[in-house]
Coordinates of C-alpha atoms in Angstrom, one line a residue:
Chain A
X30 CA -62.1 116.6 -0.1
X31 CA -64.8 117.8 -2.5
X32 CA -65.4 121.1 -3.0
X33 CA -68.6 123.0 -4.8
X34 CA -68.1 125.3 -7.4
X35 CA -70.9 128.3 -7.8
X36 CA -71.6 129.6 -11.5
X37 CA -74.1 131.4 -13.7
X38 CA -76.8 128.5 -15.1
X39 CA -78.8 127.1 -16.2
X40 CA -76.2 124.4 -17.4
X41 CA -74.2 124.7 -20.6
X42 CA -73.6 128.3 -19.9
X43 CA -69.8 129.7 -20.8
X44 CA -69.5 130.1 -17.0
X45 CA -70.2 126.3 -16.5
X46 CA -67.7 125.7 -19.3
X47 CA -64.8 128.1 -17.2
X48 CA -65.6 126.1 -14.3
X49 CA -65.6 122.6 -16.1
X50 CA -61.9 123.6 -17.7
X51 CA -60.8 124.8 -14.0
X52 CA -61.7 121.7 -12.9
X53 CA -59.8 120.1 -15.3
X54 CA -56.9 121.4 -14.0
X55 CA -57.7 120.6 -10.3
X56 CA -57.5 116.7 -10.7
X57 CA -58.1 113.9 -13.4
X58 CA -60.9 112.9 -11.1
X59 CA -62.8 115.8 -10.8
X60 CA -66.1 115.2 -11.5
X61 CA -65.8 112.8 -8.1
X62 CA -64.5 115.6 -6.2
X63 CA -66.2 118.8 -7.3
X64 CA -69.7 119.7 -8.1
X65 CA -71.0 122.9 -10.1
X66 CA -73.8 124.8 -8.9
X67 CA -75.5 126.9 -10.8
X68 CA -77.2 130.4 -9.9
X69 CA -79.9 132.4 -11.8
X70 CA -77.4 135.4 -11.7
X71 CA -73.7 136.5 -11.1
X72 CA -74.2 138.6 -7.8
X73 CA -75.8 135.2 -6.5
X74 CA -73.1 133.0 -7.1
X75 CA -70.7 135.5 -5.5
X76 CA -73.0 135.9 -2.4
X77 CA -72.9 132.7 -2.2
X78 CA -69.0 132.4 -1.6
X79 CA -69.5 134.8 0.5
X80 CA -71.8 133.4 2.3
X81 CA -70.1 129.8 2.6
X82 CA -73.0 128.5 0.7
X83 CA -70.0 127.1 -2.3
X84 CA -66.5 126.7 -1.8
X85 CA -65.6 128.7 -4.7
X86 CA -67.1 131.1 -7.5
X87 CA -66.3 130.8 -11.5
X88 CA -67.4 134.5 -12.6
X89 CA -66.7 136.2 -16.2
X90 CA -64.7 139.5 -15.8
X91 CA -64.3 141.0 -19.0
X92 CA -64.8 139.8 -22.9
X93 CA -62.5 140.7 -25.7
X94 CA -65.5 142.2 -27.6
X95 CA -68.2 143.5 -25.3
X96 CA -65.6 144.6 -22.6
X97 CA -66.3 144.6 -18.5
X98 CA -68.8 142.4 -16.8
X99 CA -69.5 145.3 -14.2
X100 CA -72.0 143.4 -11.8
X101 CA -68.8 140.9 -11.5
X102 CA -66.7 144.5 -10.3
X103 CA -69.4 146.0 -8.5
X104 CA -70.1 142.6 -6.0
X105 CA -66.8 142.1 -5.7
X106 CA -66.3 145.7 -4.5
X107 CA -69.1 145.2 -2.0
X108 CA -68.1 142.1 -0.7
X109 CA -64.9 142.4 1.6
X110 CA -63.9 139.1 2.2
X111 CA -63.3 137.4 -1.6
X112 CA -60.1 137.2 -3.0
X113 CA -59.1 136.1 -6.7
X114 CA -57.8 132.4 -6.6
X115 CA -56.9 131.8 -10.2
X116 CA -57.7 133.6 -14.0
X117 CA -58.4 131.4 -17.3
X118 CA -59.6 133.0 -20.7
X119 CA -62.1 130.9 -22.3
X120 CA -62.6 131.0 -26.5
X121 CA -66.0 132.2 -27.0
X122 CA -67.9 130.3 -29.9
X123 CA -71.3 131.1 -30.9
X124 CA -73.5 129.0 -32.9
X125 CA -77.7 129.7 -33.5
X126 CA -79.6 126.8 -31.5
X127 CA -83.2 126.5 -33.6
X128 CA -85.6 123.4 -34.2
X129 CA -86.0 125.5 -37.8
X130 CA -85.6 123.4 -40.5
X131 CA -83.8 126.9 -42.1
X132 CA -82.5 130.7 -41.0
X133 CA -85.7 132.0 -43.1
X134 CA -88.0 130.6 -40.6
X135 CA -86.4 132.2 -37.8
X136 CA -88.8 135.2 -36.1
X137 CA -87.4 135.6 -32.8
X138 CA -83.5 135.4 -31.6
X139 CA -82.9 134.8 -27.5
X140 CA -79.9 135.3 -25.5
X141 CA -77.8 136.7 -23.1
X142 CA -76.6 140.6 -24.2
X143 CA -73.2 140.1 -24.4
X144 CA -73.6 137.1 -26.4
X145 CA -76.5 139.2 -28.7
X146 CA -73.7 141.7 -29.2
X147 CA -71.1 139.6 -29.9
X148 CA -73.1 138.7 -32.7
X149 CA -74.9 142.0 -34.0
X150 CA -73.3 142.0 -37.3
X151 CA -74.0 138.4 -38.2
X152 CA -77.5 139.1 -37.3
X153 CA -78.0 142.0 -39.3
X154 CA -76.9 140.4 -42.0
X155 CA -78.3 137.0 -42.0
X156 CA -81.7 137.8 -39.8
X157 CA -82.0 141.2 -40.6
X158 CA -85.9 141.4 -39.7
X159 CA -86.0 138.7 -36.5
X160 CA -86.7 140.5 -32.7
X161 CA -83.9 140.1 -30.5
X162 CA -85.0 139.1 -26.9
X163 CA -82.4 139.6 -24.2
X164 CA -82.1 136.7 -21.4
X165 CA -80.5 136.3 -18.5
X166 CA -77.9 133.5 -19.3
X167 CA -77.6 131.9 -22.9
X168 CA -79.2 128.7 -22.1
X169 CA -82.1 130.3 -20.2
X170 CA -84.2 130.5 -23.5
X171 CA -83.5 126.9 -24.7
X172 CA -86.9 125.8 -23.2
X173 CA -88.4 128.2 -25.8
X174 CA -87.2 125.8 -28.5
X175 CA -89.1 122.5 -28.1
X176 CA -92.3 124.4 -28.5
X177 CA -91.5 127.1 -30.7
X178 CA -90.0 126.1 -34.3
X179 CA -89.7 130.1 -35.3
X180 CA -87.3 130.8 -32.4
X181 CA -83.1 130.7 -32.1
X182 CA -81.0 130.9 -29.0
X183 CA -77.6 131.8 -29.2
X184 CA -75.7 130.0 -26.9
X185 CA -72.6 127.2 -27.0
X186 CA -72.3 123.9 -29.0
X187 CA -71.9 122.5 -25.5
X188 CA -75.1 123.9 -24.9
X189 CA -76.8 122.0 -27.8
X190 CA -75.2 118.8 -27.4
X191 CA -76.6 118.8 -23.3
X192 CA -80.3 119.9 -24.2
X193 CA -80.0 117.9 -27.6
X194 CA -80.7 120.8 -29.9
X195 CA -80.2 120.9 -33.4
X196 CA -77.1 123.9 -34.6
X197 CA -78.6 125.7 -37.7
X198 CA -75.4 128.1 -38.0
X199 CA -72.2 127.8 -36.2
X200 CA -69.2 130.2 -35.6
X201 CA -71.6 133.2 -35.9
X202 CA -69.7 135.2 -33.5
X203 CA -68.5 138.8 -35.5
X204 CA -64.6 138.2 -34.5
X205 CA -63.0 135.1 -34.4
X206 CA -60.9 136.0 -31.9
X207 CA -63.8 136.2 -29.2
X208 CA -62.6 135.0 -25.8
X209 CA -64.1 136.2 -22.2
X210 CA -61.8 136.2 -18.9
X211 CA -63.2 134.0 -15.7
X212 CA -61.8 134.4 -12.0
X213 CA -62.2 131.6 -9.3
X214 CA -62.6 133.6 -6.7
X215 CA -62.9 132.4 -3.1
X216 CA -62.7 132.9 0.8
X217 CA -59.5 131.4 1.0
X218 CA -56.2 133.9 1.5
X219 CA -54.4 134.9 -1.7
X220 CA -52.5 132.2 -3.3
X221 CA -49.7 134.7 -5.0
X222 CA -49.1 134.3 -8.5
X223 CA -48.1 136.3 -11.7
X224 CA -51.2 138.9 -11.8
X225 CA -53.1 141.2 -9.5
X226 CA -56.2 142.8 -9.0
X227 CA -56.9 145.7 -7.0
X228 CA -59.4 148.8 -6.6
X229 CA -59.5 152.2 -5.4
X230 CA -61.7 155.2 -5.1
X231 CA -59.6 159.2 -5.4
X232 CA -60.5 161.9 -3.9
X233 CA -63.1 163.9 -6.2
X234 CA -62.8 166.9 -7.8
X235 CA -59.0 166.6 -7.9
X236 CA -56.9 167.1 -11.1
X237 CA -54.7 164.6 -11.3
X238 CA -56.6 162.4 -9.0
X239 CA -56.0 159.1 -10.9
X240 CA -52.8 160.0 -12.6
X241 CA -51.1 160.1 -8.9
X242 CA -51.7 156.1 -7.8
X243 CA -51.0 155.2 -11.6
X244 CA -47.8 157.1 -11.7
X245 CA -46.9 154.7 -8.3
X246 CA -47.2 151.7 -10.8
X247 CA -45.4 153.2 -14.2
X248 CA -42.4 154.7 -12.3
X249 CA -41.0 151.5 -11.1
X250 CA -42.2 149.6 -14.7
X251 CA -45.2 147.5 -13.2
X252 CA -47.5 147.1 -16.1
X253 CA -50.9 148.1 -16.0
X254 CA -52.6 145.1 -17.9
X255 CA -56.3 146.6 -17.8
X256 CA -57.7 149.5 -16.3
X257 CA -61.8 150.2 -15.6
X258 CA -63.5 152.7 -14.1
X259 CA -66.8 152.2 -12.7
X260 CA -69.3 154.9 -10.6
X261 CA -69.3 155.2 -6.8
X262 CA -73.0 155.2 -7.0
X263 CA -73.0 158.6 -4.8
X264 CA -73.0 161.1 -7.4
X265 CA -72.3 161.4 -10.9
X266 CA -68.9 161.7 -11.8
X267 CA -67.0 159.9 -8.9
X268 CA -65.5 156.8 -9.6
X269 CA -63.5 153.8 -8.6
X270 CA -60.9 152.2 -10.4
X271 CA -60.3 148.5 -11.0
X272 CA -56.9 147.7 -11.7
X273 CA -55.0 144.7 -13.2
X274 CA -51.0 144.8 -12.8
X275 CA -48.6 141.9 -14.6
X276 CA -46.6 141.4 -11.1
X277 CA -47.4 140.0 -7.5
X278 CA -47.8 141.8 -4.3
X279 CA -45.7 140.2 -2.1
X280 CA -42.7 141.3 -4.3
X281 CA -41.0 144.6 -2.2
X282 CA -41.1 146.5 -5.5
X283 CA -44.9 145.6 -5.6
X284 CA -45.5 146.4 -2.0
X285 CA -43.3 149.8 -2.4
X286 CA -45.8 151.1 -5.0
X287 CA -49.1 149.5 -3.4
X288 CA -48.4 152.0 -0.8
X289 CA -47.0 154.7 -2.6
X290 CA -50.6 154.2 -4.7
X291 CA -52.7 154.1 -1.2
X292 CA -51.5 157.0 0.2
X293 CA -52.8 158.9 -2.9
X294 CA -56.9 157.3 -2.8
X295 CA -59.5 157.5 -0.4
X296 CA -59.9 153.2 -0.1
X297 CA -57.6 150.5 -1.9
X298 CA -58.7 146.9 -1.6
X299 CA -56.3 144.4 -2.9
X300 CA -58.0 141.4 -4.6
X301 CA -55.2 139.0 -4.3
X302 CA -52.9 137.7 -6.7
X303 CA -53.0 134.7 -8.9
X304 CA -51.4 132.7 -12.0
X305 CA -53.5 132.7 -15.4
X306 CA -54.7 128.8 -16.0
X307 CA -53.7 128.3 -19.9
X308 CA -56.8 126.2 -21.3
X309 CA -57.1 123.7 -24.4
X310 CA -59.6 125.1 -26.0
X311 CA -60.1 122.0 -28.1
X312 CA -61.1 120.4 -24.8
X313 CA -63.9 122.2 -24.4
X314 CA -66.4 120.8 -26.5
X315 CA -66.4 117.1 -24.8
X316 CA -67.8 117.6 -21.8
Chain B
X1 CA -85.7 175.7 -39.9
X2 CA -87.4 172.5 -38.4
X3 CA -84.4 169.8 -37.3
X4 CA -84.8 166.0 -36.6
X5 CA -83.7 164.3 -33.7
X6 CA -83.1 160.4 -33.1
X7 CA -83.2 159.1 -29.8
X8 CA -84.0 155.5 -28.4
X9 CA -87.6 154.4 -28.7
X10 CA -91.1 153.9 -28.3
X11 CA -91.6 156.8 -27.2
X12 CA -91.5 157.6 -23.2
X13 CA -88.3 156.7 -23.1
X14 CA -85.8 158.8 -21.0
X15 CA -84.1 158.9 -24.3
X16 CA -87.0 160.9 -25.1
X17 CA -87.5 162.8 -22.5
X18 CA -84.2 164.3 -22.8
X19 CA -84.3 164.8 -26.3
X20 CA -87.7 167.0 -25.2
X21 CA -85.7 168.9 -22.5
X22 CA -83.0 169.5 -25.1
X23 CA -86.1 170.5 -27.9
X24 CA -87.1 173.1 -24.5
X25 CA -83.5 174.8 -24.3
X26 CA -83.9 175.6 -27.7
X27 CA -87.0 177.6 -28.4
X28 CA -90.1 177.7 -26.6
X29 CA -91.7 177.0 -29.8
X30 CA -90.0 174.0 -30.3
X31 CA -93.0 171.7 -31.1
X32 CA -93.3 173.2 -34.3
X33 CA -89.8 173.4 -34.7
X34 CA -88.3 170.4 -33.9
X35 CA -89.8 166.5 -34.5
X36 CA -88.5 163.3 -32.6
X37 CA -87.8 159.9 -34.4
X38 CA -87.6 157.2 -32.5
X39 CA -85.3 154.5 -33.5
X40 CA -85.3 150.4 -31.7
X41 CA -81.4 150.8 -30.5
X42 CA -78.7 153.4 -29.5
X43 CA -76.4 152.3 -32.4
X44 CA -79.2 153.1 -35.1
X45 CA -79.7 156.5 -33.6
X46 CA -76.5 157.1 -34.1
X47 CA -76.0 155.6 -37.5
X48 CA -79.3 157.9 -38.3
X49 CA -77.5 161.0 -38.1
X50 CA -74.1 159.8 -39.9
X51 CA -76.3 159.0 -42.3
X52 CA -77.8 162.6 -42.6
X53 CA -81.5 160.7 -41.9
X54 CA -81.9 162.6 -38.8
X55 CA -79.7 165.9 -37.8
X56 CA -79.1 165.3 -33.9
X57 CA -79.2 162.5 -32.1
X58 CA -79.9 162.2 -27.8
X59 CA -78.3 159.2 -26.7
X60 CA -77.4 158.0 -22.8
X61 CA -73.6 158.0 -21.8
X62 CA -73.6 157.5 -17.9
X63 CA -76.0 156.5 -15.1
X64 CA -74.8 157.4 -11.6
X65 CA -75.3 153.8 -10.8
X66 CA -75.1 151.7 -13.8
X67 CA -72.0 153.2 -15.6
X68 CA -71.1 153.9 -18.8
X69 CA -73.7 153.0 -21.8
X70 CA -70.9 151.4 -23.9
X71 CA -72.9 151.1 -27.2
X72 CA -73.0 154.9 -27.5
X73 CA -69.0 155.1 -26.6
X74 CA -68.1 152.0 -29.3
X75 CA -70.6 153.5 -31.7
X76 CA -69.3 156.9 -31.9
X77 CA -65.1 156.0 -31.8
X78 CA -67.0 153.7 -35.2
X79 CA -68.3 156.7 -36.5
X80 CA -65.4 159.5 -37.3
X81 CA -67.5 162.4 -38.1
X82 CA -70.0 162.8 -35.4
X83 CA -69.2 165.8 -32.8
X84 CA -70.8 166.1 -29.7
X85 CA -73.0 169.7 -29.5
X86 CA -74.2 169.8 -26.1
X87 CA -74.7 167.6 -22.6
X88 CA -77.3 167.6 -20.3
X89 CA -78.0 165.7 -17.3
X90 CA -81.3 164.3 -16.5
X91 CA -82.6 163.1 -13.3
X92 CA -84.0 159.2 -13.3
X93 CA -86.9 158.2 -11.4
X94 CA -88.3 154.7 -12.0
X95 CA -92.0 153.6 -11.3
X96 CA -93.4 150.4 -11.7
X97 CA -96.3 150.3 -13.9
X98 CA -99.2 147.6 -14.2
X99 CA -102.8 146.5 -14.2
X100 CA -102.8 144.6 -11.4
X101 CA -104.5 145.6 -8.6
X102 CA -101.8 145.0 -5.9
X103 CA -97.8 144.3 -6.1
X104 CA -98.7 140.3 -4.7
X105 CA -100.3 139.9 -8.0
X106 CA -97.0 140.6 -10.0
X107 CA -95.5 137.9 -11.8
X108 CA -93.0 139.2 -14.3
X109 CA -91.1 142.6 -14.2
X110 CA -90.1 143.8 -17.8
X111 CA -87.4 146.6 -18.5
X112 CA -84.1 147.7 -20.1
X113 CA -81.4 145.9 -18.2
X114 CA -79.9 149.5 -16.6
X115 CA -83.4 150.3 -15.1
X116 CA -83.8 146.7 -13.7
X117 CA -80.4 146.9 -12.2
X118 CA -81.0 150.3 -10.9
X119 CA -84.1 149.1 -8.8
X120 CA -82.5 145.5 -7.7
X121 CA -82.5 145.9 -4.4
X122 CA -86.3 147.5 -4.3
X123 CA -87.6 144.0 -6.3
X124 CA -85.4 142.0 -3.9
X125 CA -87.3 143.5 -1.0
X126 CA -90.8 144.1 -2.6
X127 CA -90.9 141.2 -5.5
X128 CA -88.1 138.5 -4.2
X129 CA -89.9 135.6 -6.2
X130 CA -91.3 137.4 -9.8
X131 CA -88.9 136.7 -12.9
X132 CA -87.3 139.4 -14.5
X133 CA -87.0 139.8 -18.2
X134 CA -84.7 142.6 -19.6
X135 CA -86.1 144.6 -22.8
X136 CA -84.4 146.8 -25.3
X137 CA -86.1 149.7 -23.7
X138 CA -87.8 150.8 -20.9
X139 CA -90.8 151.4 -23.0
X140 CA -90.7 148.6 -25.2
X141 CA -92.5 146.0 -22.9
X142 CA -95.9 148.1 -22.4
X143 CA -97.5 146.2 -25.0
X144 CA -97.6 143.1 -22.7
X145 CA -99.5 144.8 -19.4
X146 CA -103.0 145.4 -21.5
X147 CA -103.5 141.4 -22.2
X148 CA -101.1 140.3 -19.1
X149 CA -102.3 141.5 -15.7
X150 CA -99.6 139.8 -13.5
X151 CA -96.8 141.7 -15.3
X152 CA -95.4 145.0 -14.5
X153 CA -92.8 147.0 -16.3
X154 CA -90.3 149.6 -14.7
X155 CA -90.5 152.7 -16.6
X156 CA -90.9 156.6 -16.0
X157 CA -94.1 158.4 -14.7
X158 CA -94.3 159.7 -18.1
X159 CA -94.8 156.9 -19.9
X160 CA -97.6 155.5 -17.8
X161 CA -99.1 159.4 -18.5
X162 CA -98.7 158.9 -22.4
X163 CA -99.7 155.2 -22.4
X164 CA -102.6 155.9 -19.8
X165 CA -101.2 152.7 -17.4
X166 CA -101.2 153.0 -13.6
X167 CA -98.8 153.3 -11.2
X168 CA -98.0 150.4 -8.9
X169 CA -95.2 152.0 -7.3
X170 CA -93.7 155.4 -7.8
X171 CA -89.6 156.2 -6.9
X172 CA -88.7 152.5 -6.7
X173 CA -84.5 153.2 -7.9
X174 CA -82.5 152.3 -5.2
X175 CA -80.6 155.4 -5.2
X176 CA -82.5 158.4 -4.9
X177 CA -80.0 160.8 -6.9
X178 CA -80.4 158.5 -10.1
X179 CA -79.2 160.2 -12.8
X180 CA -77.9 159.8 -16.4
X181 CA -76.0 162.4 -18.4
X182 CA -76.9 162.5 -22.0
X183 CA -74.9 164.0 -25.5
X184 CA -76.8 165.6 -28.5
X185 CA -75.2 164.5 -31.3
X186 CA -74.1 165.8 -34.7
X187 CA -72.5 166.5 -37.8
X188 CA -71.8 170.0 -37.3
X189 CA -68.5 171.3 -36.2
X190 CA -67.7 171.3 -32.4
X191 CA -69.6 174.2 -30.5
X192 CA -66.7 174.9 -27.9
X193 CA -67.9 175.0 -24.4
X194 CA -66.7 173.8 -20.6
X195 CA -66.1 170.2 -21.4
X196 CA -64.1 168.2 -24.2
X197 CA -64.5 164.9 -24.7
X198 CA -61.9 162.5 -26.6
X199 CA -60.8 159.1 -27.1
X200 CA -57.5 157.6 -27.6
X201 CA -55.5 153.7 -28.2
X202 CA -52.5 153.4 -26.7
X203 CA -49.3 151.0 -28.0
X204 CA -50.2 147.3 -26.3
X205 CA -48.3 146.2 -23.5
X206 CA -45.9 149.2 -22.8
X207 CA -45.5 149.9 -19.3
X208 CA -47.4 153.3 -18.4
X209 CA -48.5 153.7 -21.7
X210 CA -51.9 155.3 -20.1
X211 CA -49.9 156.9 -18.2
X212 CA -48.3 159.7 -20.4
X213 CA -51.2 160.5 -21.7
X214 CA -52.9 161.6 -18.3
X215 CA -49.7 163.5 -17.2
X216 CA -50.1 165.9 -20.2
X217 CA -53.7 166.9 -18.6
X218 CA -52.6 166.5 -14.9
X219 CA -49.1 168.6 -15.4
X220 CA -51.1 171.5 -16.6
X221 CA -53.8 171.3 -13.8
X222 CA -56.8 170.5 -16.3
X223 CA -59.5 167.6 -14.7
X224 CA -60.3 164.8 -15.7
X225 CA -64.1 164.5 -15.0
X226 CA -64.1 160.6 -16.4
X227 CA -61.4 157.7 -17.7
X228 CA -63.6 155.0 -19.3
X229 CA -61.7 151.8 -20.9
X230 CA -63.3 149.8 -23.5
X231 CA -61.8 146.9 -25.7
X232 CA -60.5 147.8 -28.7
X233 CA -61.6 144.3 -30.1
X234 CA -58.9 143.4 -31.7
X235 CA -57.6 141.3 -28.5
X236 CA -57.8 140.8 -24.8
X237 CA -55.8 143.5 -23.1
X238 CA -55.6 146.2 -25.7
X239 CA -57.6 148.9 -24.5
X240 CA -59.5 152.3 -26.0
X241 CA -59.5 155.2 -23.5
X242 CA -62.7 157.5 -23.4
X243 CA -61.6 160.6 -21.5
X244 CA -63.6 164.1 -20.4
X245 CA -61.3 166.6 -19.6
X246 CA -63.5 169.9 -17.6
X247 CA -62.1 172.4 -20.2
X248 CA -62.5 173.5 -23.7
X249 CA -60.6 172.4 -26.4
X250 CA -60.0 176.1 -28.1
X251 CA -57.4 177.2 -25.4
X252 CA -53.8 177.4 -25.6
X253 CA -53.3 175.3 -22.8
X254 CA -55.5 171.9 -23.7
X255 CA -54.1 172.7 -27.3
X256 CA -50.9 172.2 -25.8
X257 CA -52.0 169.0 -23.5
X258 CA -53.8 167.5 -26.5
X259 CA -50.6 167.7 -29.0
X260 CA -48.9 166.1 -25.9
X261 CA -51.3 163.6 -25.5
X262 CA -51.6 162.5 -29.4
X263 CA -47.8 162.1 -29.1
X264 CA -48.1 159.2 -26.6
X265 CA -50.6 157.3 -27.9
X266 CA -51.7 155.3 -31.3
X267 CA -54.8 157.4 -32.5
X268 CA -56.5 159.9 -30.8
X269 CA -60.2 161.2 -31.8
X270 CA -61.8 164.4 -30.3
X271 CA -65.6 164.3 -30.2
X272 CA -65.7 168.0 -29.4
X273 CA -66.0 171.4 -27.2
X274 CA -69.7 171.3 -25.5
X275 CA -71.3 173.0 -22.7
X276 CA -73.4 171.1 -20.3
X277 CA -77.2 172.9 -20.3
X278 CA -79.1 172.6 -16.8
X279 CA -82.1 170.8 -16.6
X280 CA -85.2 172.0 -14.2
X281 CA -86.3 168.3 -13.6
X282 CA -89.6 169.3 -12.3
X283 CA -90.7 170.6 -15.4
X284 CA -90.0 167.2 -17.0
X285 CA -93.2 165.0 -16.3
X286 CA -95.3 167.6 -17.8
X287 CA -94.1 167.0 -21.2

């Protein structure tokens, strides 16, 4: 059976690398029995999951630096019917793409924000006087290169093998320690596992509002592994809460507190649970 | 005494407009008074004032739709000894603005990232095919419509007044009550007022370790009006906490909830006692 596999592109994205190294786990043969397609932005390769247009979705939740991806938490909100298949946390390794012969020729620097600000302090230190020019994806700008020799993209060394660019500075990412969290998320009914996901909305205007469903959680020790508020879009200052606990629902104890939590918001929805892929990082690079 | 206040630039910014609202609140003379510089990024409007370059700074904290502007939140837990002075809401309205003669003709829609997410489903509808390029401000991209006349950039009516550009198409956010609430910025001791903001870390991987923290606030009845997790950078899963509590630091009673609160958690930095000045919005397009 093959199945297709929606991400952010253009190819050599990090997103095409998380669902590359899922695949990897899937089956030795994988590239006979899955193929990536890639979307222009996240929303779109969640619609299309939802849509049945792809099988399953490889989205980027949350980086160790910049924080929440929030259109990846906002979609998912919308859209009922996804549920979280599987997590894996990618490294993130940054390297300036340029047809420069050196840094001082550099003018202009394009890439995705995150990536941009993953990098701020090498860039004001090593390209203090270059514009920065936000993209939609990392590879987006790598056309840019072939005809431009005073422009850099930041994007992947997988990127620059694929497209055959040159690297003028690698490993340019502030902290070493960079690494962004995917989900495979999918129509298919949760598969249990050791994490899960969940949001709600609270009543506004209430003191202790949030400190109610959390207290559901802390009383019978379920850790909270992440916790993110985003706006309701209705008015300013009403909010829901994405949730992350290290336990799976379809333990008693779990299920004793998921209702103990719903009783005190206005709408939970559970986004399934699921087991964290560990990925060899020094994989990555090959393919 | 004339003061100096950074916000985000080129001017027409809402960054700028709310610094002009603020200017308003505090003397009618406030043109001679008061003189706006406009710096290219929230984190060197910031850095201005802990630098003593500027003496207030007007930076973005929340849209209604978007969320949290987490550059001003990582910038200011960064910088220890800026104190929030005031808050003020202003009221978003996006327009697009071009030479073209009609909305067919547009080809490429320039803005900040918030503003083109905050009008997404409005250039689904009206522009599904044009390419969207995010800037580093609303205004920045203005430069381009004089040579270009198949681009159009989403930006307020006030900028089109100050830069003399038409209107394409006025009110295009896809929520009416668009709004973003805004902090003035200093190094001047906290003013006291209705709301205290604060930001704490919390020991990693302790079961309800948020959790303590919240009940000190909740057990004495004071509101949260926001809980806003961001990395703390150092690895995945260790969180900073960015918390407004609808009550004034000075009293007894969040004296009491604050020593609580410090007691449960790593390191805990208030950014001050404020009071939330009302805008009149109508007033705002004139300036």
């Amino acid at each position: 059976m093959s199945i297709s596999i929606a991400h952010l592109g253009p190819p050599g994205t990090y997103a095409e690398a998380a669902a590359l190294a899922y695949c990897r786990t899937l089956t030795r043969e994988c590239d006979s029995k899955a193929w990536l397609c890639p979307y222009p932005s996240i929303a779109q390769t969640l619609h299309a999951v939802a849509k049945g247009q792809a099988d399953l979705a490889v989205v980027p939740v949350e980086n160790s630096i910049e924080g929440s991806v929030t259109i990846t938490l906002d979609t998912l909100w919308q859209l009922d019917q996804l549920q979280i298949q599987q997590a894996l946390v990618l490294p993130i390794q940054h390297a300036l793409l340029s047809r420069a012969s050196r840094l001082q020729a550099i003018q202009t620097v394009y890439s995705h924000p995150q990536a941009l600000a993953q990098c701020q302090g090498w860039l004001e230190n090593s390209l203090p006087l270059v514009q920065l020019v936000p993209t939609n994806s990392t590879t987006e700008a790598l056309q840019h290169l072939d005809t431009d020799y005073t422009a850099g993209v930041i994007a992947s060394q997988r990127a620059a093998m694929l497209y055959q660019l040159p690297i003028l500075a690698a490993a340019i990412n502030d902290y070493p320690d960079n690494c962004t969290r995917f989900w495979i998320v999918g129509q298919q009914s949760s598969p249990g596992g050791s994490h899960t996901s969940l949001a709600f909305s609270t009543p506004a205007n209430v003191p202790g509002a949030l400190v109610k469903p959390l207290q559901a959680f802390a009383q019978r020790e379920i850790n909270l592994s992440r916790i993110e508020s985003r706006p309701t879009k209705r008015s300013l200052g009403e909010y829901l809460f994405f949730i992350d606990l290290e336990a799976n629902a379809s333990t008693p104890l779990v299920q004793e507190a998921l209702s103990e939590a719903a009783s005190h918001t206005e709408i939970l929805k559970i986004f399934g649970s699921y087991s964290v892929i560990p990925i060899d990082s020094t994989a990555l690079i090959e393919n």
